[in-house]
Coordinates of C-alpha atoms and ligand atoms in Angstrom, one line a residue:
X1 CA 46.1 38.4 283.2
X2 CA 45.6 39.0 279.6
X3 CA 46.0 36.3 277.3
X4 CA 47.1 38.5 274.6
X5 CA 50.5 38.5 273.0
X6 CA 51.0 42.8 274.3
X7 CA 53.8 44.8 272.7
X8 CA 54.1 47.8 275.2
X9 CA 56.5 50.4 275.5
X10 CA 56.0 50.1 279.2
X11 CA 56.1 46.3 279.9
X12 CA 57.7 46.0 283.1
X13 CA 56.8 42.0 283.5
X14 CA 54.1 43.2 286.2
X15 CA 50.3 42.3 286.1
X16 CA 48.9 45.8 287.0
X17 CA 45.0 45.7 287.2
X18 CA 42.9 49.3 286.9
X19 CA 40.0 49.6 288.4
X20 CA 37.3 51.9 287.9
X21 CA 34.3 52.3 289.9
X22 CA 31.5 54.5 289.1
X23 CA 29.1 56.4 290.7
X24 CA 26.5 53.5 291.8
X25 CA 30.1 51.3 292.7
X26 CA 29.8 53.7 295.7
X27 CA 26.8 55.2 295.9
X28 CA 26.5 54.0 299.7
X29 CA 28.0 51.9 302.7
X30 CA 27.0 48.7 301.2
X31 CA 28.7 49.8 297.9
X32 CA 31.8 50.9 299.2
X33 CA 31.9 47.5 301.5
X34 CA 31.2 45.8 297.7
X35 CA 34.3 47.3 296.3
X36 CA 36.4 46.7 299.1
X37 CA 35.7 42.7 298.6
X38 CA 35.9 43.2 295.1
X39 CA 39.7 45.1 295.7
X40 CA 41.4 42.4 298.0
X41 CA 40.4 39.5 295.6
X42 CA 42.4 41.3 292.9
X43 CA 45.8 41.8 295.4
X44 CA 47.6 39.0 293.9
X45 CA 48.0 41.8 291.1
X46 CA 49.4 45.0 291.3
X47 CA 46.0 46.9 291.7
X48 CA 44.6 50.4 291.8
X49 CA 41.5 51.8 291.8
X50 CA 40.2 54.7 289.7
X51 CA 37.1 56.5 291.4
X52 CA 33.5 58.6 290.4
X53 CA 32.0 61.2 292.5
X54 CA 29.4 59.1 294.4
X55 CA 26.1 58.6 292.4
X56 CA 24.3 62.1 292.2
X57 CA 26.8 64.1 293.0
X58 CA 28.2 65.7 290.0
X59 CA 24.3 66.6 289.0
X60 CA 24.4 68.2 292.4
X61 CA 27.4 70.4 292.4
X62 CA 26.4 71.6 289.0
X63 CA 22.7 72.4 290.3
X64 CA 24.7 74.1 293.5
X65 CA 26.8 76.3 291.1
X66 CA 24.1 77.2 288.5
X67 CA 21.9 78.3 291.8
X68 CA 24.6 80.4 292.8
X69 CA 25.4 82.4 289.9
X70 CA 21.8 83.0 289.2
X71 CA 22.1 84.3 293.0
X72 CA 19.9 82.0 295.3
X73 CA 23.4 81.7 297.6
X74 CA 21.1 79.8 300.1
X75 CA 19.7 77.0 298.4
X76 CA 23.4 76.5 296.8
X77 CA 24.8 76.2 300.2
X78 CA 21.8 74.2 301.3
X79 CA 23.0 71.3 298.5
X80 CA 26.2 71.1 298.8
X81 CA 25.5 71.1 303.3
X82 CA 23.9 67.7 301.6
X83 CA 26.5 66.4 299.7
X84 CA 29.1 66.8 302.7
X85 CA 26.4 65.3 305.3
X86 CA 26.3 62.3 303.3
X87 CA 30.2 61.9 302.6
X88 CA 30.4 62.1 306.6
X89 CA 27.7 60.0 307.3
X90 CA 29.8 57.4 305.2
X91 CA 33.0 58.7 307.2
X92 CA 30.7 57.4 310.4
X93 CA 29.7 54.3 309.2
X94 CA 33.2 53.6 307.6
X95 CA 36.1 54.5 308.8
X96 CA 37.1 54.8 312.9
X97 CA 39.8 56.2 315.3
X98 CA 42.5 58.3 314.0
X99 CA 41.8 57.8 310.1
X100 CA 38.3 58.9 311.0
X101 CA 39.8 62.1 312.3
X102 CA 42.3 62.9 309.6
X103 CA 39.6 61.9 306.9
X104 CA 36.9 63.9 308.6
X105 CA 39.7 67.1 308.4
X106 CA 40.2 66.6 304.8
X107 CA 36.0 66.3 304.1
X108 CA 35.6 69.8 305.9
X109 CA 38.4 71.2 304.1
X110 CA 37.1 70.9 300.7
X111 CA 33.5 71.7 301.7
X112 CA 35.5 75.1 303.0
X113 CA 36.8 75.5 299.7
X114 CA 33.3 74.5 297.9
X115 CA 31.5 77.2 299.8
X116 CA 34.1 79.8 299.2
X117 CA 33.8 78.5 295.5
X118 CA 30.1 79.3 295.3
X119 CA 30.5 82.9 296.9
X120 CA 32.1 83.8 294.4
X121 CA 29.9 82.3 291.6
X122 CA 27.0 84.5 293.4
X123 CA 29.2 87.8 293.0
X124 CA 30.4 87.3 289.7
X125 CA 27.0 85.5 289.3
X126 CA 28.3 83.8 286.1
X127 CA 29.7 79.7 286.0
X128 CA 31.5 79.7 282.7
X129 CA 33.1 75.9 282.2
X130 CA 36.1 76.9 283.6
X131 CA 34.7 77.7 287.0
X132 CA 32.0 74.4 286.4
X133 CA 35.3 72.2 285.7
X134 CA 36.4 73.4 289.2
X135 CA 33.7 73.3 290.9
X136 CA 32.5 69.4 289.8
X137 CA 36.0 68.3 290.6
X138 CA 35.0 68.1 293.9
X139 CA 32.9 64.9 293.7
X140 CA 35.8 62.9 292.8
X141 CA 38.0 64.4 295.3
X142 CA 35.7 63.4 297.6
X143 CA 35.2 60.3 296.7
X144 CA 38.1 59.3 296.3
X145 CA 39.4 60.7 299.6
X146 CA 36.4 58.7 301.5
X147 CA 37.5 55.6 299.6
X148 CA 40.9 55.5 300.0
X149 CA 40.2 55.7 303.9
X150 CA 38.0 53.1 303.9
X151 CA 40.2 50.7 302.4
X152 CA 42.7 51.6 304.9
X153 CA 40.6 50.9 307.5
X154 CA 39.8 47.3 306.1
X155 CA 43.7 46.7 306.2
X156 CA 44.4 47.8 302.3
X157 CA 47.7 49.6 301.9
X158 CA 45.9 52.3 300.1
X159 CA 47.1 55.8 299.0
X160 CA 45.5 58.8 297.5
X161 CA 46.8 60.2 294.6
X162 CA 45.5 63.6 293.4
X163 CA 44.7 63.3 289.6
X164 CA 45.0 66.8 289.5
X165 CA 48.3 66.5 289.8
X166 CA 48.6 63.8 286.9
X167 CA 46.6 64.1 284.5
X168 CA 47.5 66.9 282.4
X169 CA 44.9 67.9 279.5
X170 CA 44.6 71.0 277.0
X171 CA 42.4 73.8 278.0
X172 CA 39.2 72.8 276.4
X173 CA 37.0 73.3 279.9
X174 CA 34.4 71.1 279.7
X175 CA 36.1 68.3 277.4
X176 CA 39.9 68.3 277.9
X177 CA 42.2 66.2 276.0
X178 CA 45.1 64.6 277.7
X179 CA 48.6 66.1 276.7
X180 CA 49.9 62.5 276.7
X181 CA 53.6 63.0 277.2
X182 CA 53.0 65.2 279.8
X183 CA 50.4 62.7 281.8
X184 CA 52.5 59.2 281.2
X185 CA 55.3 60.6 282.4
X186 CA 53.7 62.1 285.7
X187 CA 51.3 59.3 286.1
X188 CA 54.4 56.8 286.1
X189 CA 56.3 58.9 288.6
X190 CA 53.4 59.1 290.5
X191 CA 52.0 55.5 290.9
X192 CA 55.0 53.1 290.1
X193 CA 56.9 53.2 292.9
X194 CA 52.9 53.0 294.7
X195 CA 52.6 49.5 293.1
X196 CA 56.0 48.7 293.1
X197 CA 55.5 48.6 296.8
X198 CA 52.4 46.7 297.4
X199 CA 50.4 49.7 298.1
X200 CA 47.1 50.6 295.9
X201 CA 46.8 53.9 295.0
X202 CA 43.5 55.6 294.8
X203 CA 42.7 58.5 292.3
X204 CA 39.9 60.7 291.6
X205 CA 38.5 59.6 287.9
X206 CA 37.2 62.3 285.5
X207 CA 39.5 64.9 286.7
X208 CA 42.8 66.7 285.6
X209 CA 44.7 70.0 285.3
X210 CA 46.3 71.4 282.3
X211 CA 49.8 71.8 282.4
X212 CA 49.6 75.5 284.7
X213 CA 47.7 73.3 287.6
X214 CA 44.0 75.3 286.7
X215 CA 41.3 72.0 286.9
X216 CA 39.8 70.7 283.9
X217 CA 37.5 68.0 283.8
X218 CA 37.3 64.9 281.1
X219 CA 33.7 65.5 280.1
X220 CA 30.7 64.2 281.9
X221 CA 31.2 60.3 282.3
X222 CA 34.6 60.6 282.0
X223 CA 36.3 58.3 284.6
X224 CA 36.1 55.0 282.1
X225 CA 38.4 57.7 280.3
X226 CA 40.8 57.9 283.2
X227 CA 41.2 54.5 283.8
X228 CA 42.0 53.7 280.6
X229 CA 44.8 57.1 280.3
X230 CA 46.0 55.2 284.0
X231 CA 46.3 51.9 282.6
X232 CA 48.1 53.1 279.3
X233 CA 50.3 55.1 281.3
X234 CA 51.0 51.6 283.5
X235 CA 51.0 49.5 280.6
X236 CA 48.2 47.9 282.9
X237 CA 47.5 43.9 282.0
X238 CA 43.9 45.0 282.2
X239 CA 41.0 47.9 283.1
X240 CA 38.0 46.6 284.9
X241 CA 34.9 49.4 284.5
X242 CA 33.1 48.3 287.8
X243 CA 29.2 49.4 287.2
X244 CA 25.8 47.9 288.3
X245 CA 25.1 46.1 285.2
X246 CA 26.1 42.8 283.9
X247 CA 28.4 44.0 281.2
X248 CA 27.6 45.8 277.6
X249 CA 23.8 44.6 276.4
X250 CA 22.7 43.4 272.1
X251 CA 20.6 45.9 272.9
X252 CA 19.0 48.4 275.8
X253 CA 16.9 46.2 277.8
X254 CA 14.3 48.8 278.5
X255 CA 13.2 48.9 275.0
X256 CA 14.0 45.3 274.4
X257 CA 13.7 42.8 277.4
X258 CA 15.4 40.2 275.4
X259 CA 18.9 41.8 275.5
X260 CA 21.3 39.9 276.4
X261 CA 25.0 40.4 277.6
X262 CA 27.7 40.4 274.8
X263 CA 30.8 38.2 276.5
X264 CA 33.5 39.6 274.4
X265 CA 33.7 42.5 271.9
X266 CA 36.2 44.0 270.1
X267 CA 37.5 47.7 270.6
X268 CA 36.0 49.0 267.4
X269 CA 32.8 47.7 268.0
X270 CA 32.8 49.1 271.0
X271 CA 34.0 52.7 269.8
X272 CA 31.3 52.4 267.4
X273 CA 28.5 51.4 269.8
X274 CA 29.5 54.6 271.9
X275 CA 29.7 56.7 269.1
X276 CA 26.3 55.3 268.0
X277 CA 24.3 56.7 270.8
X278 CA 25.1 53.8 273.7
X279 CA 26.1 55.2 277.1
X280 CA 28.3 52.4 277.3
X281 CA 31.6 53.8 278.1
X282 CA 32.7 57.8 277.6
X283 CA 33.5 57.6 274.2
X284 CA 37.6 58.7 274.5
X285 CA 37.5 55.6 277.0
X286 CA 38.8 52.8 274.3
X287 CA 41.5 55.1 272.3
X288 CA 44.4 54.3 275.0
X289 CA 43.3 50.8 275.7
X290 CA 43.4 50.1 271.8
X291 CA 46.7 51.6 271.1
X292 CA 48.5 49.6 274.0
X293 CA 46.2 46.4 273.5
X294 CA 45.1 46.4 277.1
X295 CA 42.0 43.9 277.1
X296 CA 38.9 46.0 278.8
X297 CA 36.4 44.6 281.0
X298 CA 32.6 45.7 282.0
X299 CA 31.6 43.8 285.1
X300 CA 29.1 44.7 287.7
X301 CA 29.7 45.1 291.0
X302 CA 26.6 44.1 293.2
X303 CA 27.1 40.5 291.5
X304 CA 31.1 40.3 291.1
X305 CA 31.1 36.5 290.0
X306 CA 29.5 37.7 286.5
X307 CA 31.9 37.3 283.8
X308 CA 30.5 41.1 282.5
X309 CA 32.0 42.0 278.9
X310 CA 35.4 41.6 277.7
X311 CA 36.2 44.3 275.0
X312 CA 40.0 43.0 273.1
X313 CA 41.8 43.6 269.8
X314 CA 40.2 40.4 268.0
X315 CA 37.0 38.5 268.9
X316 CA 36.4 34.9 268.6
X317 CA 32.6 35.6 268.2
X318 CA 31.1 34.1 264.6
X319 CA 28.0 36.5 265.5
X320 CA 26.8 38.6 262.3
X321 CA 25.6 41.0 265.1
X322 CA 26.9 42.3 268.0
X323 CA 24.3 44.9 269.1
X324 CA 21.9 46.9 267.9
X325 CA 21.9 50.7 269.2
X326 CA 19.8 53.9 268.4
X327 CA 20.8 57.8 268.9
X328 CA 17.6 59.8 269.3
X329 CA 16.8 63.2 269.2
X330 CA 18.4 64.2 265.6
X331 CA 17.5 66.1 263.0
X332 CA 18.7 64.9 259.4
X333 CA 20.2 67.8 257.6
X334 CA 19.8 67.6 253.4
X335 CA 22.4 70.0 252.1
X336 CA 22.6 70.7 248.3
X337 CA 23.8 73.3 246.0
X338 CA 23.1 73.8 242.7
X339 CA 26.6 73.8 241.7
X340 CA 27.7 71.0 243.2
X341 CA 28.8 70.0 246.2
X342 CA 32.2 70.7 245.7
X343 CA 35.1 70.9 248.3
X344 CA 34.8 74.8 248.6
X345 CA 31.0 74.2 249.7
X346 CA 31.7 71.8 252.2
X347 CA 34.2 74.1 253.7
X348 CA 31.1 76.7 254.3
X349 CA 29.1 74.5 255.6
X350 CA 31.8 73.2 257.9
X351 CA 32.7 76.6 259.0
X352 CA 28.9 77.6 259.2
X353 CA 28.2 74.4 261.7
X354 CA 31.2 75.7 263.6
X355 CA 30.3 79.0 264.0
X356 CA 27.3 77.5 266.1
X357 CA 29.4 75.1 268.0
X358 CA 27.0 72.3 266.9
X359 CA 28.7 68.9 265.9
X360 CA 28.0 66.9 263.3
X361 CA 28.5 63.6 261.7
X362 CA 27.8 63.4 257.8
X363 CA 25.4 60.2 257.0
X364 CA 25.8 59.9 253.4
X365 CA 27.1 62.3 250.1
X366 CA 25.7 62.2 246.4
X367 CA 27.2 64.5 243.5
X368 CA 24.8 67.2 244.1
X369 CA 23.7 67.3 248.0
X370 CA 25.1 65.8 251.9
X371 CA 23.5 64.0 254.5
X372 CA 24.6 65.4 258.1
X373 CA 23.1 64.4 261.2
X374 CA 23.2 66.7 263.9
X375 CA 21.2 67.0 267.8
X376 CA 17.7 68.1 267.5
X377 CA 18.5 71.0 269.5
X378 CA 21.0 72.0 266.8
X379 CA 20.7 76.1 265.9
X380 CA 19.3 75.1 262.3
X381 CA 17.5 78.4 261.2
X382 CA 20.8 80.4 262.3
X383 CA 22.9 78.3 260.2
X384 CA 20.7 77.7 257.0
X385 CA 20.9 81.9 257.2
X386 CA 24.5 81.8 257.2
X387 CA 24.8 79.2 254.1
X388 CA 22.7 81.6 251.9
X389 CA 23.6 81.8 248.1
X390 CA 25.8 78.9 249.2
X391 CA 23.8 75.9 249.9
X392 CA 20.3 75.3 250.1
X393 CA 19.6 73.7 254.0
X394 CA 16.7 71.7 254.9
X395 CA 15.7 69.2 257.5
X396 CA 13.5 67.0 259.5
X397 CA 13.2 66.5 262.8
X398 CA 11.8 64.1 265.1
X399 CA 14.3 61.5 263.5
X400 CA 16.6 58.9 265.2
X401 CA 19.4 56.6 264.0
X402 CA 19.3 53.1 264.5
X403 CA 22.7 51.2 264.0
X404 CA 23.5 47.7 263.9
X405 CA 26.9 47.1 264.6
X406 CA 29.1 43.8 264.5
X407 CA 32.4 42.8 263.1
X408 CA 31.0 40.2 261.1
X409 CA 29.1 42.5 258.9
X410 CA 31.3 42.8 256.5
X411 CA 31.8 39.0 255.8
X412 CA 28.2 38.2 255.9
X413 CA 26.8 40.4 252.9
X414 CA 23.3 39.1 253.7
X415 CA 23.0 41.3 256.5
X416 CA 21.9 44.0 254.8
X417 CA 19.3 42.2 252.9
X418 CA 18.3 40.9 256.6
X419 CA 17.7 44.5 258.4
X420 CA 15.9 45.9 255.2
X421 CA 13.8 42.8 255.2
X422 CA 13.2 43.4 259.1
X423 CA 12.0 46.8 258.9
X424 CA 10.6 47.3 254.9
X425 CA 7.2 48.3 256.2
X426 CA 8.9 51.5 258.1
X427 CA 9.8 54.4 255.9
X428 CA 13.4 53.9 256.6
X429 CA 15.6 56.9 255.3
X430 CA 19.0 57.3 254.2
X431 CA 20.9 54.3 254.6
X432 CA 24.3 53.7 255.4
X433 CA 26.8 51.1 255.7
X434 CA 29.9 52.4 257.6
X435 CA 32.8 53.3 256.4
X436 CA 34.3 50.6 258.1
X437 CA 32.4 47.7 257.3
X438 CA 31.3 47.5 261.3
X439 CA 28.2 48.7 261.2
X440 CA 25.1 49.5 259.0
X441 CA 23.0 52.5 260.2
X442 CA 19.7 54.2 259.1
X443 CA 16.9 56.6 259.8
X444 CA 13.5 56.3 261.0
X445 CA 11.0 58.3 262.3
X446 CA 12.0 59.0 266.2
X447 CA 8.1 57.2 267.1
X448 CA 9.2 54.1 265.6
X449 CA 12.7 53.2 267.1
X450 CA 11.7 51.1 269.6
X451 CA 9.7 48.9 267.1
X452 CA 12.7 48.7 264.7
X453 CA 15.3 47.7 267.5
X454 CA 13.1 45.6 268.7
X455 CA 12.4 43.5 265.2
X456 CA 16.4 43.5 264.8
X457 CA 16.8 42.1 267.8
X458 CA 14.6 39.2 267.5
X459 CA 16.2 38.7 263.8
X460 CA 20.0 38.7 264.8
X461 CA 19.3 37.1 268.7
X462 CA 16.8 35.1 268.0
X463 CA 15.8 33.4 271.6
X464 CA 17.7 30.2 272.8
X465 CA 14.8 29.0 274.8
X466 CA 11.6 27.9 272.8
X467 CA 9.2 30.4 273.7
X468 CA 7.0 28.8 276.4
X469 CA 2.9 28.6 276.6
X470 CA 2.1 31.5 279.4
X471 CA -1.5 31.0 278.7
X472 CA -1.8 33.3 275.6
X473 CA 0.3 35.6 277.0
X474 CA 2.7 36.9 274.5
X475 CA 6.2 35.7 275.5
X476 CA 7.6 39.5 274.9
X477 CA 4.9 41.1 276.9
X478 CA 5.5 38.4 279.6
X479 CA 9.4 38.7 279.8
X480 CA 8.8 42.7 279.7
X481 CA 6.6 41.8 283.1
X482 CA 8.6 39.8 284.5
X483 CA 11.9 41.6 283.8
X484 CA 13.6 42.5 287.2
X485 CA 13.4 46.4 287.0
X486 CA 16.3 46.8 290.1
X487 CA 18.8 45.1 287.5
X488 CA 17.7 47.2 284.3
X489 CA 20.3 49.7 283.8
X490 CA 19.9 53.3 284.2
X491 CA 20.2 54.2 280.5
X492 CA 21.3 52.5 277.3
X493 CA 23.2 49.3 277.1
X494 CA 25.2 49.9 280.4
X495 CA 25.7 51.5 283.3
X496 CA 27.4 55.0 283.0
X497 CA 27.5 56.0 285.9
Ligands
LIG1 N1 31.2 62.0 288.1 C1 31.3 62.4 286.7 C2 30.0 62.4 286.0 O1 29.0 62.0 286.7 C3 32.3 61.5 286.0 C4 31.9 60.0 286.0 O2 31.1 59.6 286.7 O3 32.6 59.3 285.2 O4 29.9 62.7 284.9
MG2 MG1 29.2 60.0 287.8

């Protein structure tokens, strides 16, 4: 499928396509019939499909357990009666005779096992992640349980696979890293022989086990991760992220109407846009697909024809700009010391942001002080304590970053000039060009995001269409009117699902 020259360790001369289908992919009947059309036109491939809890679900479970372990046992129950009514009602609609029975056995069986699972969160009445990891596992085991059947039933040869059993991560509950050894080799037992034989196995996204079998989870949002860990594992020819947008936008279309889909990427852009605040893709998702140069694809599955967003090694694109993002919500830490600071000060203030378990990315560094930027929720008085007679901590909140990212930035030195010129009248603070060249980033005061991404957008994408006479009507107040709200994407520039 890919046109790229590949050099993979696990070329086997097949064209294996992943695909991964979030939450809104299946979200009801009509989805589910939508990604069954969308799997039989890919059979000429070796195909297999990576699944998300249906849309709602994990919020759901995680509601259910947090309800039980602060002790209302009946209204936990009561949700997760919901959740298993409406994977049944699916069932119904979806699947008949036989499969319908065996399918309908497996749904009662893990709703069993869910309820026993929230007893016991009401007696010990506490969910640490451990427990949480187990207990939202059970959206994609669901899900992809219901799914496989259904593509049985429309004459598929599909076959469920228990990630559980293949996916093999560290211990980090919550946001487990994949022991990759472990997971290739188990993942290649598992599913080979699957595709080798015309069948299509299905598996559960987001979830895994660590290497003694107790459930972990990927992090919220993490099946684009799976489907990439599956396709590196395959040495897939591609990974298609099936979502209910058109692909990755310049620019989130809620704040700017004028965004438009970027056709092709590259993988660091894309890193970098999900790094930058864009709920594009989990942000692990592009690590595997980069190292085995297996070309990704956003597409959108209530309109399948789209050519969505192709995300490769190297792009063709002369663009300056590929999109322009924004991270809300932080706080800009200034940290300075009047000695200096010096390696030994930036291993305090390391260990001192550790100690609160708040993350942080450093903006810029002068001689005498650091930049960090860290969530506005971050545990600043607590830590500015600890750094006493080390370092002097201050900050501001009510700040966000807003980050122009493109490959091309580093061979067009005007842009720079450009984004300054766009935004001079605007306080910005603390500028910074990458490290790598790909992007250019600043602060602004969190009130007037929306106005800078909104000038850098019309300065990097300028409209193609000469802006029409609507009667005195601004054109961006009439585009923002006219903008179809079903196809504006749930959050940022795509559709995590
Ligand atoms: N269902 C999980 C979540 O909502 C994982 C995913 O959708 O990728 O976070
Ligand atoms: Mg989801």
């Amino acid at each position: 499928m890919s046109g790229l020259q590949r050099e993979s360790r696990f070329e086997r001369g097949d064209d294996v396509v992943v695909m991964k289908f979030g939450g809104t992919s299946v979200e009801d009947a009509a989805a589910i019939r939508r990604l069954i059309s969308i799997v039989k036109s890919r059979l000429s491939s070796q195909a297999m499909v990576v699944v998300s809890a249906l849309a709602g679900v994990t919020n759901q479970l995680l509601e259910a357990g947090q309800a039980a372990a602060a002790g209302h046992l009946g209204s936990a129950l009561a949700t997760v009666r919901n959740i298993y009514v409406r994977h049944e009602q699916l069932a119904d609609e979806l699947v008949d005779g036989a499969p319908h029975v065996a399918l309908d056995r497996e749904l009662r069986s893990e709703f069993q096992e869910l309820e026993s699972l929230l007893h016991g969160l009401e007696e010990s009445r506490q969910l640490d992640l451990r427990a949480q990891d187990r207990l939202l596992g059970f959206g994609e085991r669901l899900s992809s349980k219901l799914v496989t059947a259904t593509l049985c039933e429309a004459q598929v040869r599909a076959t469920h696979v228990d990630a559980q059993n293949c996916i093999v991560t560290d211990a980090r509950h919550g946001q487990a890293s994949p022991v990759w050894e472990a997971t290739n080799q188990r993942l290649q037992d598992a599913l080979s022989p699957l595709l080798e034989s015309g069948n299509v196995p299905v598996v559960g996204g987001f979830i895994s086990s660590t290497c003694d079998g107790v459930p972990t989870t990927l992090g919220r949002g993490g099946s684009d991760f799976s489907a990439t860990i599956v396709g590196a594992a395959l040495g897939a020819s591609s990974v298609e992220i099936w979502t209910d947008v058109d692909g990755i936008m310049t620019a989130d279309p809620k704040v700017c109407p004028e965004a438009q889909v970027i056709r092709q990427m590259s993988f660091d852009e894309a890193a970098e846009l999900a790094h930058f605040g864009a709920k594009v893709l989990h942000p692990a998702t592009l690590a595997p697909a980069m190292r085995e140069n297996i070309p990704v694809y956003v597409l959108n599955s209530r309109r399948p024809e789209g050519e969505g967003t192709e995300i490769v090694a190297r792009t063709r694109t002369s663009n300056a700009v590929s999109a322009i993002t924004a991270k809300r919500k932080v706080a800009a830490v200034e940290i300075q010391s009047p000695q200096g600071v010096d390696a030994e000060v930036l291993s305090a203030v390391h260990a001192a942001f550790d100690q609160h378990a708040c993350p942080v990315d450093i903006m810029a560094a002068s001689l005498g002080r650091v930049w960090l930027l860290v969530g506005s929720t971050a545990p600043l008085p607590g830590i500015a304590n600890d750094l006493q007679g080390v370092a002097e901590v201050r900050w501001e909140n009510h700040k966000a970053l807003v980050c122009i990212v493109g490959e091309n930035i580093r061979r067009q030195p005007d842009v720079a000039s450009r984004v300054f010129a766009a935004v001079s009248d605007m306080a910005v603070r603390v500028v910074c060009q990458g490290a790598s060249d790909r992007t250019i980033s600043f602060l602004v005061e969190e009130s007037k995001v929306d106005e800078s991404v909104r000038r850098l957008h019309g300065m990097f994408f300028p409209q193609a269409e000469p802006v029409r006479d609507w009667g005195g009507i601004s054109s961006a107040f009439c585009q923002a009117g006219c903008a179809d709200s079903s196809s504006s994407p749930p959050q940022g520039h795509g559709g995590a699902t």
